[in-house]
């Protein structure tokens, strides 16, 4: 029997969305095999709580669960050896991780112990005719999509960006919970010990949850325009997103705003891009948006090729105009509403 596993990442006592996306993809990959496939979720935690039910609801048939106080805070020196031992015992064929901060560290650490390969930051996965996992990864500055195969070693490992796949609930709900043997946890490498967990909550709306994303690029030219972009996003009830240069310049100070290969993948109803050229690394993260509107002063900008509407215009001029327009139409709507109330 083939085994396709997903690492179940926990965020504050809940299963992360990317885990559910990967379980949904695992179910799809399983259809490529004519024989039986086990969809497994591997969870390391201080307290399982209701997480097994969530994993089951998204298609996990077997939940490998390791529960212990010492697993309260993620640390690769504790987690990786446990996963490596489980792999050696159960011999999964495929093991998928979210390309999150945790997954991006844990997957290669585990792979190095069990001596296999990881395709990192994949944008798609499929099963080839020979039954091997084909992981698609942007390469050469995003100009080509490379296909990575791990023909000899097992498991075939891959990390996938959050938002790449859609999480769909499963109709088959009958999972088995198998306890992971945690003996040896006390011998874990103690060079790194998590002392405490500090949760930082951003005031801003997360770009992967917003229906409207107003994105800015290097063409914004200054931090004042980034503030204007944020204001426009707020007025429209959306979120502000960025390209990498916006972060590099320090205009955007939150890494969570970056859209693209090494940032987030988004699917808002409306995406508006200001001063963005349309590099593949960025397009990869926004191509599934609904309505795409772009503003760039270069009439040949790449982003126009993936836009429903575009304006050849200077962001310095158009941003203040748009803000005034939205503000005044909101004020008119509020006034009308007030009059109707009276
Ligand atoms: C491994 C790797 C991973 C990467 N991952 C990401 C990623 O996840 N996300 C990402 O975004 N990038 C990523 N990049 C960087 C990416 O390749 C591009 O360099 C980046 O997306 C370009 O951002 P930009 O469009 O803001 O800037 P530029 O390409 O410099 O484009 C600026 C645009 O602004 C326009 N402009 C200038 N002034 C004005 C004005 N006044 N009004 C209107 N338009 C104006 C210009 O015509 C130009 O088209 C990655 C790169 C590498 C190598």
Coordinates of N, CA, C and O in Angstrom, one line a residue, residues 129-291:
X129 N 3.5 9.2 -15.0 CA 3.1 7.9 -15.5 C 3.8 6.7 -14.8 O 3.2 5.6 -14.6
X130 N 5.0 7.0 -14.3 CA 5.7 5.9 -13.6 C 5.5 5.9 -12.1 O 6.1 5.2 -11.3
X131 N 4.5 6.7 -11.7 CA 4.1 6.7 -10.3 C 4.9 7.6 -9.4 O 4.7 7.6 -8.2
X132 N 5.9 8.3 -10.0 CA 6.7 9.2 -9.2 C 6.0 10.6 -9.0 O 5.3 11.0 -9.9
X133 N 6.3 11.2 -7.9 CA 5.8 12.5 -7.6 C 6.6 13.5 -8.4 O 7.8 13.5 -8.4
X134 N 5.8 14.4 -9.2 CA 6.5 15.4 -9.9 C 6.2 16.8 -9.2 O 5.0 17.1 -9.1
X135 N 7.2 17.4 -8.7 CA 7.0 18.7 -8.0 C 7.5 19.8 -8.9 O 8.6 19.8 -9.4
X136 N 6.6 20.8 -9.0 CA 6.9 21.9 -9.9 C 7.4 23.1 -9.1 O 6.8 23.5 -8.1
X137 N 8.6 23.6 -9.4 CA 9.3 24.7 -8.7 C 9.7 25.7 -9.7 O 10.4 25.4 -10.6
X138 N 9.4 27.0 -9.4 CA 9.9 28.1 -10.3 C 11.4 28.1 -10.2 O 12.0 28.0 -9.1
X139 N 12.1 28.3 -11.4 CA 13.6 28.3 -11.3 C 14.1 29.5 -12.3 O 13.3 30.0 -13.0
X140 N 15.3 29.8 -12.2 CA 15.9 30.8 -13.0 C 15.1 32.1 -12.9 O 14.6 32.6 -13.9
X141 N 15.0 32.6 -11.7 CA 14.3 33.9 -11.5 C 12.8 33.8 -11.8 O 12.2 34.8 -12.1
X142 N 12.3 32.6 -11.8 CA 10.9 32.4 -12.1 C 10.6 32.3 -13.6 O 9.4 32.2 -14.0
X143 N 11.6 32.3 -14.4 CA 11.4 32.3 -15.9 C 10.9 30.9 -16.4 O 10.3 30.8 -17.4
X144 N 11.3 29.9 -15.7 CA 10.9 28.5 -16.1 C 10.3 27.8 -14.8 O 10.7 28.2 -13.7
X145 N 9.5 26.8 -15.1 CA 9.0 26.0 -14.0 C 9.8 24.7 -14.1 O 9.7 24.0 -15.1
X146 N 10.6 24.4 -13.1 CA 11.4 23.1 -13.1 C 10.5 22.0 -12.5 O 9.7 22.2 -11.6
X147 N 10.8 20.8 -13.0 CA 10.1 19.6 -12.5 C 11.1 18.8 -11.7 O 12.1 18.4 -12.2
X148 N 10.8 18.6 -10.4 CA 11.8 17.9 -9.5 C 11.2 16.5 -9.2 O 10.1 16.4 -8.8
X149 N 12.1 15.5 -9.4 CA 11.7 14.1 -9.1 C 12.7 13.5 -8.2 O 13.9 13.8 -8.2
X150 N 12.2 12.7 -7.3 CA 13.1 12.0 -6.4 C 12.9 10.5 -6.7 O 12.1 9.8 -6.1
X151 N 13.7 9.9 -7.6 CA 13.4 8.6 -8.1 C 13.8 7.5 -7.2 O 13.2 6.4 -7.2
X152 N 14.9 7.7 -6.4 CA 15.4 6.5 -5.7 C 15.1 6.5 -4.2 O 14.8 5.5 -3.6
X153 N 15.2 7.7 -3.6 CA 15.1 7.7 -2.1 C 13.6 7.9 -1.7 O 12.8 8.4 -2.4
X154 N 13.3 7.5 -0.5 CA 12.0 7.6 0.1 C 12.0 8.2 1.5 O 13.0 7.9 2.2
X155 N 11.1 9.0 1.9 CA 9.9 9.4 1.1 C 10.3 10.5 0.1 O 11.3 11.1 0.2
X156 N 9.4 10.7 -0.9 CA 9.6 11.8 -1.8 C 9.0 13.0 -1.1 O 7.8 13.0 -0.7
X157 N 9.8 14.0 -0.7 CA 9.3 15.1 0.1 C 9.2 16.4 -0.7 O 9.9 16.6 -1.6
X158 N 8.2 17.2 -0.3 CA 8.0 18.5 -0.9 C 7.4 19.5 0.1 O 6.7 19.1 1.0
X159 N 7.8 20.7 -0.1 CA 7.1 21.8 0.7 C 6.4 22.7 -0.3 O 6.9 23.0 -1.4
X160 N 5.2 23.0 0.1 CA 4.3 23.7 -0.8 C 3.8 25.0 -0.1 O 3.4 25.0 1.0
X161 N 3.7 26.1 -0.9 CA 3.3 27.3 -0.4 C 1.9 27.3 0.1 O 1.0 26.8 -0.7
X162 N 1.6 28.0 1.2 CA 0.2 28.1 1.6 C -0.6 28.8 0.5 O -0.1 29.7 -0.1
X163 N -1.8 28.4 0.3 CA -2.7 29.1 -0.7 C -2.6 28.5 -2.1 O -3.3 28.9 -3.0
X164 N -1.7 27.5 -2.3 CA -1.5 26.9 -3.6 C -2.6 26.0 -4.0 O -3.1 26.1 -5.1
X165 N -3.2 25.3 -3.0 CA -4.3 24.4 -3.3 C -5.5 24.8 -2.5 O -5.4 25.5 -1.5
X166 N -6.7 24.3 -3.0 CA -7.9 24.7 -2.3 C -8.2 23.5 -1.3 O -8.2 22.3 -1.6
X167 N -8.6 23.9 0.0 CA -8.9 22.9 1.0 C -10.4 22.5 0.8 O -11.3 23.4 0.7
X168 N -10.6 21.2 0.6 CA -12.0 20.7 0.4 C -12.3 19.7 1.4 O -11.5 18.8 1.6
X169 N -13.5 19.8 2.0 CA -13.8 18.8 3.0 C -14.0 17.4 2.4 O -14.4 17.3 1.2
X170 N -13.8 16.4 3.2 CA -13.9 15.0 2.6 C -15.2 14.4 3.0 O -15.7 14.7 4.1
X171 N -15.8 13.5 2.2 CA -17.0 12.9 2.6 C -16.7 11.6 3.4 O -17.6 11.1 4.1
X172 N -15.5 11.0 3.2 CA -15.2 9.8 3.9 C -14.6 10.2 5.2 O -13.5 10.8 5.3
X173 N -15.3 9.9 6.3 CA -14.7 10.3 7.6 C -14.6 9.1 8.5 O -15.5 8.6 9.1
X174 N -13.4 8.5 8.5 CA -13.2 7.3 9.3 C -11.7 7.1 9.6 O -11.1 6.2 9.2
X175 N -11.2 8.1 10.3 CA -9.7 8.0 10.5 C -9.4 7.2 11.8 O -10.1 7.0 12.7
X176 N -8.2 6.6 11.7 CA -7.6 5.8 12.8 C -6.5 6.7 13.4 O -5.8 7.3 12.7
X177 N -6.4 6.7 14.7 CA -5.3 7.4 15.3 C -4.2 6.4 15.8 O -4.5 5.5 16.5
X178 N -3.0 6.7 15.3 CA -1.9 5.8 15.8 C -0.9 6.6 16.6 O -0.5 7.7 16.1
X179 N -0.6 6.2 17.7 CA 0.3 6.9 18.6 C 1.7 6.8 18.2 O 2.2 5.7 17.8
X180 N 2.4 7.9 18.1 CA 3.8 7.9 17.7 C 4.7 7.6 18.9 O 4.4 8.1 20.0
X181 N 5.6 6.7 18.7 CA 6.5 6.3 19.8 C 7.5 7.5 20.1 O 8.2 7.9 19.2
X182 N 7.4 8.0 21.3 CA 8.2 9.2 21.6 C 9.4 8.9 22.5 O 10.0 9.8 23.0
X183 N 9.7 7.6 22.6 CA 10.9 7.3 23.4 C 12.1 7.9 22.8 O 12.2 7.9 21.6
X184 N 13.0 8.4 23.6 CA 14.2 9.1 23.0 C 14.0 10.6 22.9 O 15.0 11.3 22.7
X185 N 12.8 11.0 23.2 CA 12.5 12.5 23.1 C 13.4 13.2 24.2 O 13.9 14.3 23.9
X186 N 13.6 12.5 25.3 CA 14.4 13.1 26.4 C 15.9 13.2 26.0 O 16.6 14.0 26.5
X187 N 16.3 12.4 24.9 CA 17.7 12.5 24.5 C 17.9 13.6 23.4 O 19.0 13.7 22.8
X188 N 16.8 14.3 23.1 CA 16.9 15.2 21.9 C 18.0 16.2 22.2 O 18.4 16.6 23.3
X189 N 18.6 16.7 21.1 CA 19.7 17.7 21.1 C 19.2 18.9 21.9 O 18.2 19.5 21.5
X190 N 19.9 19.2 22.9 CA 19.4 20.3 23.8 C 20.1 21.7 23.5 O 20.0 22.6 24.3
X191 N 20.8 21.7 22.3 CA 21.5 23.0 22.0 C 20.5 24.1 21.8 O 20.7 25.3 22.0
X192 N 19.3 23.7 21.4 CA 18.2 24.7 21.1 C 17.0 24.3 22.0 O 16.5 23.3 21.8
X193 N 16.6 25.2 22.9 CA 15.5 24.9 23.7 C 14.5 26.1 23.6 O 14.9 27.2 24.0
X194 N 13.3 25.9 23.2 CA 12.4 27.1 23.1 C 12.0 27.5 24.6 O 11.7 26.6 25.4
X195 N 12.2 28.7 24.9 CA 11.9 29.2 26.3 C 10.5 29.6 26.4 O 9.8 29.3 27.4
X196 N 10.0 30.4 25.4 CA 8.6 30.8 25.5 C 8.1 31.2 24.1 O 8.9 31.4 23.2
X197 N 6.8 31.1 23.9 CA 6.2 31.5 22.6 C 5.5 32.9 22.8 O 4.7 33.1 23.7
X198 N 5.9 33.8 21.9 CA 5.3 35.1 21.9 C 4.4 35.2 20.7 O 4.9 35.0 19.5
X199 N 3.2 35.5 20.8 CA 2.3 35.6 19.7 C 2.1 37.0 19.3 O 1.7 37.8 20.1
X200 N 2.5 37.3 18.1 CA 2.3 38.7 17.6 C 1.1 38.7 16.6 O 1.0 37.9 15.7
X201 N 0.2 39.6 16.9 CA -1.0 39.7 16.0 C -0.9 41.0 15.2 O -0.8 42.1 15.8
X202 N -1.0 40.8 13.9 CA -0.9 42.0 13.1 C -2.3 42.7 13.0 O -3.3 42.0 13.0
X203 N -2.3 44.0 13.0 CA -3.6 44.8 13.0 C -4.2 44.6 11.6 O -5.4 44.6 11.4
X204 N -3.3 44.5 10.6 CA -3.8 44.5 9.2 C -4.5 43.2 8.8 O -4.2 42.1 9.4
X205 N -5.4 43.3 7.9 CA -6.1 42.1 7.4 C -5.2 41.2 6.6 O -4.4 41.7 5.8
X206 N -5.1 39.9 6.8 CA -4.2 39.0 6.1 C -4.6 39.0 4.6 O -5.8 38.9 4.2
X207 N -3.5 39.1 3.7 CA -3.8 39.3 2.3 C -4.5 38.0 1.7 O -5.2 38.1 0.7
X208 N -4.2 36.8 2.3 CA -4.8 35.6 1.8 C -6.2 35.4 2.3 O -6.9 34.4 1.9
X209 N -6.8 36.3 3.1 CA -8.2 36.2 3.5 C -9.0 37.3 2.9 O -10.2 37.3 3.0
X210 N -8.3 38.4 2.4 CA -9.1 39.6 1.9 C -9.7 39.3 0.5 O -9.2 38.6 -0.3
X211 N -10.9 39.9 0.3 CA -11.6 39.8 -1.0 C -11.0 40.8 -1.9 O -11.1 40.7 -3.1
X212 N -10.4 41.9 -1.4 CA -9.8 42.9 -2.2 C -8.4 43.1 -1.8 O -8.1 43.3 -0.6
X213 N -7.5 43.0 -2.7 CA -6.0 43.2 -2.4 C -5.5 44.3 -3.3 O -5.6 44.3 -4.5
X214 N -5.0 45.3 -2.6 CA -4.4 46.5 -3.3 C -2.9 46.3 -3.1 O -2.3 46.4 -2.0
X215 N -2.2 46.0 -4.2 CA -0.8 45.6 -4.1 C 0.1 46.7 -4.7 O -0.3 47.3 -5.7
X216 N 1.2 46.9 -4.1 CA 2.2 47.9 -4.6 C 3.5 47.3 -4.9 O 4.0 46.4 -4.2
X217 N 4.2 47.9 -5.9 CA 5.5 47.5 -6.3 C 6.6 48.6 -6.2 O 6.3 49.7 -5.6
X218 N 7.7 48.3 -6.8 CA 8.8 49.2 -6.7 C 8.5 50.6 -7.3 O 9.0 51.6 -7.0
X219 N 7.5 50.5 -8.3 CA 7.1 51.8 -8.9 C 6.3 52.7 -8.0 O 6.1 53.9 -8.4
X220 N 6.1 52.3 -6.7 CA 5.5 53.2 -5.8 C 6.5 54.3 -5.4 O 6.1 55.4 -5.0
X221 N 7.7 54.0 -5.6 CA 8.9 55.0 -5.4 C 9.2 55.4 -4.0 O 10.3 55.9 -3.8
X222 N 8.2 55.4 -3.1 CA 8.5 56.0 -1.7 C 7.6 55.4 -0.7 O 6.5 54.9 -1.0
X223 N 7.9 55.6 0.6 CA 7.1 55.0 1.7 C 5.8 55.8 1.8 O 4.8 55.3 2.2
X224 N 5.8 57.1 1.4 CA 4.5 57.9 1.4 C 3.5 57.2 0.5 O 2.3 57.1 0.9
X225 N 3.9 56.7 -0.7 CA 2.9 56.1 -1.6 C 2.5 54.7 -1.0 O 1.3 54.3 -1.2
X226 N 3.4 54.1 -0.3 CA 3.0 52.8 0.4 C 1.9 53.1 1.4 O 0.9 52.4 1.5
X227 N 2.0 54.2 2.1 CA 1.0 54.6 3.1 C -0.3 54.9 2.4 O -1.4 54.6 2.9
X228 N -0.2 55.6 1.2 CA -1.4 55.9 0.5 C -2.1 54.6 0.0 O -3.3 54.5 0.1
X229 N -1.3 53.7 -0.4 CA -1.8 52.4 -0.9 C -2.5 51.7 0.3 O -3.6 51.1 0.1
X230 N -2.0 51.7 1.5 CA -2.6 51.1 2.7 C -3.9 51.8 2.9 O -4.9 51.1 3.3
X231 N -3.9 53.1 2.8 CA -5.2 53.9 3.0 C -6.3 53.4 2.1 O -7.4 53.2 2.5
X232 N -5.9 53.3 0.8 CA -6.8 52.9 -0.2 C -7.4 51.5 0.1 O -8.6 51.3 0.0
X233 N -6.5 50.6 0.5 CA -6.9 49.2 0.8 C -7.9 49.3 2.0 O -8.9 48.6 2.0
X234 N -7.6 50.1 3.0 CA -8.5 50.2 4.2 C -9.8 50.7 3.8 O -10.9 50.2 4.2
X235 N -9.8 51.8 3.0 CA -11.1 52.4 2.5 C -12.0 51.4 1.8 O -13.2 51.5 1.9
X236 N -11.3 50.5 1.1 CA -12.1 49.5 0.3 C -12.4 48.3 1.1 O -12.9 47.3 0.5
X237 N -11.9 48.2 2.3 CA -12.2 47.1 3.2 C -11.3 45.9 2.8 O -11.6 44.7 3.0
X238 N -10.2 46.2 2.1 CA -9.3 45.1 1.7 C -8.0 45.1 2.4 O -7.9 45.7 3.5
X239 N -7.0 44.5 1.8 CA -5.6 44.4 2.4 C -4.6 44.9 1.5 O -4.8 44.8 0.3
X240 N -3.5 45.4 2.0 CA -2.4 45.9 1.2 C -1.4 44.8 1.0 O -1.0 44.1 2.0
X241 N -1.0 44.5 -0.3 CA 0.0 43.5 -0.6 C 1.2 44.1 -1.2 O 1.1 45.3 -1.7
X242 N 2.3 43.4 -1.3 CA 3.5 44.0 -1.9 C 4.3 43.0 -2.7 O 4.1 41.8 -2.7
X243 N 5.2 43.6 -3.5 CA 6.2 42.8 -4.2 C 7.5 42.8 -3.3 O 7.5 43.5 -2.3
X244 N 8.5 42.0 -3.7 CA 9.7 41.9 -2.8 C 10.4 43.2 -2.7 O 10.8 43.6 -1.6
X245 N 10.6 44.0 -3.8 CA 11.3 45.3 -3.6 C 10.7 46.2 -2.6 O 11.4 47.0 -1.9
X246 N 9.4 46.2 -2.5 CA 8.7 47.0 -1.5 C 9.2 46.7 0.0 O 9.3 47.6 0.8
X247 N 9.4 45.4 0.2 CA 9.9 45.0 1.5 C 11.4 45.3 1.6 O 11.8 45.8 2.7
X248 N 12.1 45.1 0.5 CA 13.6 45.3 0.6 C 13.8 46.8 0.9 O 14.7 47.2 1.6
X249 N 12.9 47.7 0.3 CA 13.1 49.1 0.5 C 12.7 49.6 1.9 O 12.9 50.7 2.3
X250 N 11.9 48.7 2.6 CA 11.4 49.0 3.9 C 10.1 49.8 3.9 O 9.7 50.3 5.0
X251 N 9.5 49.9 2.7 CA 8.2 50.7 2.7 C 7.2 49.8 3.4 O 6.4 50.3 4.2
X252 N 7.1 48.5 3.0 CA 6.3 47.6 3.6 C 7.1 46.9 4.7 O 8.2 46.5 4.4
X253 N 6.6 46.9 6.0 CA 7.4 46.3 7.0 C 7.0 45.0 7.5 O 7.6 44.4 8.4
X254 N 6.0 44.4 6.9 CA 5.5 43.1 7.3 C 5.6 42.1 6.2 O 5.0 42.2 5.1
X255 N 6.5 41.1 6.4 CA 6.8 40.1 5.4 C 5.5 39.4 4.9 O 5.5 38.9 3.8
X256 N 4.5 39.4 5.8 CA 3.3 38.7 5.4 C 2.5 39.3 4.3 O 1.5 38.8 3.8
X257 N 3.0 40.5 3.9 CA 2.3 41.2 2.8 C 2.8 40.8 1.4 O 2.2 41.1 0.4
X258 N 3.9 40.1 1.4 CA 4.5 39.7 0.1 C 3.7 38.6 -0.7 O 3.4 37.6 -0.1
X259 N 3.5 39.0 -2.0 CA 2.7 38.0 -2.8 C 3.7 37.4 -3.8 O 4.5 38.1 -4.4
X260 N 3.7 36.1 -4.0 CA 4.5 35.5 -5.0 C 5.2 34.2 -4.5 O 4.8 33.6 -3.5
X261 N 6.2 33.8 -5.3 CA 6.8 32.5 -5.1 C 7.3 32.3 -3.6 O 7.1 31.3 -3.0
X262 N 8.0 33.4 -3.1 CA 8.5 33.2 -1.7 C 7.6 34.0 -0.8 O 7.9 34.1 0.4
X263 N 6.5 34.5 -1.3 CA 5.5 35.1 -0.4 C 4.2 34.3 -0.4 O 4.3 33.1 -0.4
X264 N 3.1 35.0 -0.3 CA 1.8 34.2 -0.2 C 1.1 34.1 -1.6 O 1.4 34.9 -2.5
X265 N 0.3 33.1 -1.7 CA -0.5 32.9 -2.9 C -1.9 33.4 -2.5 O -2.4 33.0 -1.5
X266 N -2.5 34.2 -3.4 CA -3.8 34.8 -3.0 C -4.8 34.6 -4.1 O -4.4 34.4 -5.3
X267 N -6.0 34.6 -3.7 CA -7.1 34.4 -4.7 C -8.2 35.4 -4.4 O -9.4 35.0 -4.1
X268 N -8.0 36.7 -4.3 CA -9.0 37.7 -3.9 C -10.0 37.8 -5.1 O -9.7 37.5 -6.2
X269 N -11.2 38.4 -4.8 CA -12.1 38.7 -5.9 C -11.5 39.8 -6.7 O -11.7 39.8 -8.0
X270 N -10.9 40.8 -6.1 CA -10.3 41.9 -6.9 C -8.8 42.1 -6.5 O -8.5 42.2 -5.3
X271 N -7.9 42.2 -7.4 CA -6.5 42.5 -7.2 C -6.2 43.8 -8.0 O -6.5 43.9 -9.2
X272 N -5.7 44.8 -7.3 CA -5.2 46.0 -8.0 C -3.8 46.2 -7.8 O -3.3 46.2 -6.6
X273 N -3.0 46.2 -8.8 CA -1.5 46.4 -8.7 C -1.0 47.7 -9.2 O -1.4 48.2 -10.2
X274 N -0.3 48.4 -8.3 CA 0.3 49.7 -8.6 C 1.8 49.7 -8.7 O 2.5 49.3 -7.8
X275 N 2.3 50.0 -9.9 CA 3.8 50.1 -10.0 C 4.4 48.7 -9.9 O 5.5 48.6 -9.3
X276 N 3.8 47.7 -10.5 CA 4.3 46.3 -10.4 C 4.6 45.9 -11.9 O 3.7 46.0 -12.7
X277 N 5.8 45.4 -12.1 CA 6.2 45.0 -13.5 C 5.5 43.7 -14.0 O 5.2 43.6 -15.1
X278 N 5.3 42.8 -13.0 CA 4.7 41.5 -13.4 C 5.7 40.4 -13.6 O 5.6 39.6 -14.6
X279 N 6.7 40.4 -12.7 CA 7.7 39.3 -12.8 C 7.0 38.0 -12.4 O 6.1 38.0 -11.7
X280 N 7.5 36.9 -13.0 CA 6.9 35.6 -12.8 C 6.8 35.3 -11.3 O 5.8 34.7 -10.9
X281 N 7.9 35.7 -10.6 CA 7.9 35.4 -9.1 C 6.6 36.0 -8.4 O 6.2 35.5 -7.4
X282 N 6.2 37.1 -8.9 CA 5.0 37.8 -8.3 C 3.7 37.2 -8.9 O 2.8 36.9 -8.2
X283 N 3.7 37.0 -10.3 CA 2.5 36.5 -10.9 C 2.1 35.2 -10.4 O 0.9 34.9 -10.2
X284 N 3.1 34.3 -10.0 CA 2.8 33.0 -9.5 C 1.8 33.1 -8.3 O 1.0 32.2 -8.0
X285 N 2.0 34.2 -7.5 CA 1.2 34.3 -6.3 C -0.2 35.0 -6.5 O -1.0 35.0 -5.5
X286 N -0.4 35.6 -7.6 CA -1.7 36.3 -7.8 C -2.5 35.9 -9.0 O -3.6 36.4 -9.2
X287 N -2.0 34.9 -9.7 CA -2.6 34.6 -11.0 C -4.1 34.0 -10.9 O -4.8 34.0 -11.8
X288 N -4.4 33.5 -9.7 CA -5.8 33.0 -9.5 C -6.7 34.0 -8.9 O -7.8 33.7 -8.5
X289 N -6.4 35.3 -9.0 CA -7.3 36.4 -8.5 C -8.4 36.5 -9.5 O -8.3 36.1 -10.6
X290 N -9.5 37.1 -9.0 CA -10.7 37.2 -9.8 C -10.4 38.3 -10.9 O -9.9 38.1 -11.9
X291 N -10.9 39.5 -10.5 CA -10.7 40.7 -11.4 C -9.3 41.3 -11.2 O -9.0 41.7 -10.0

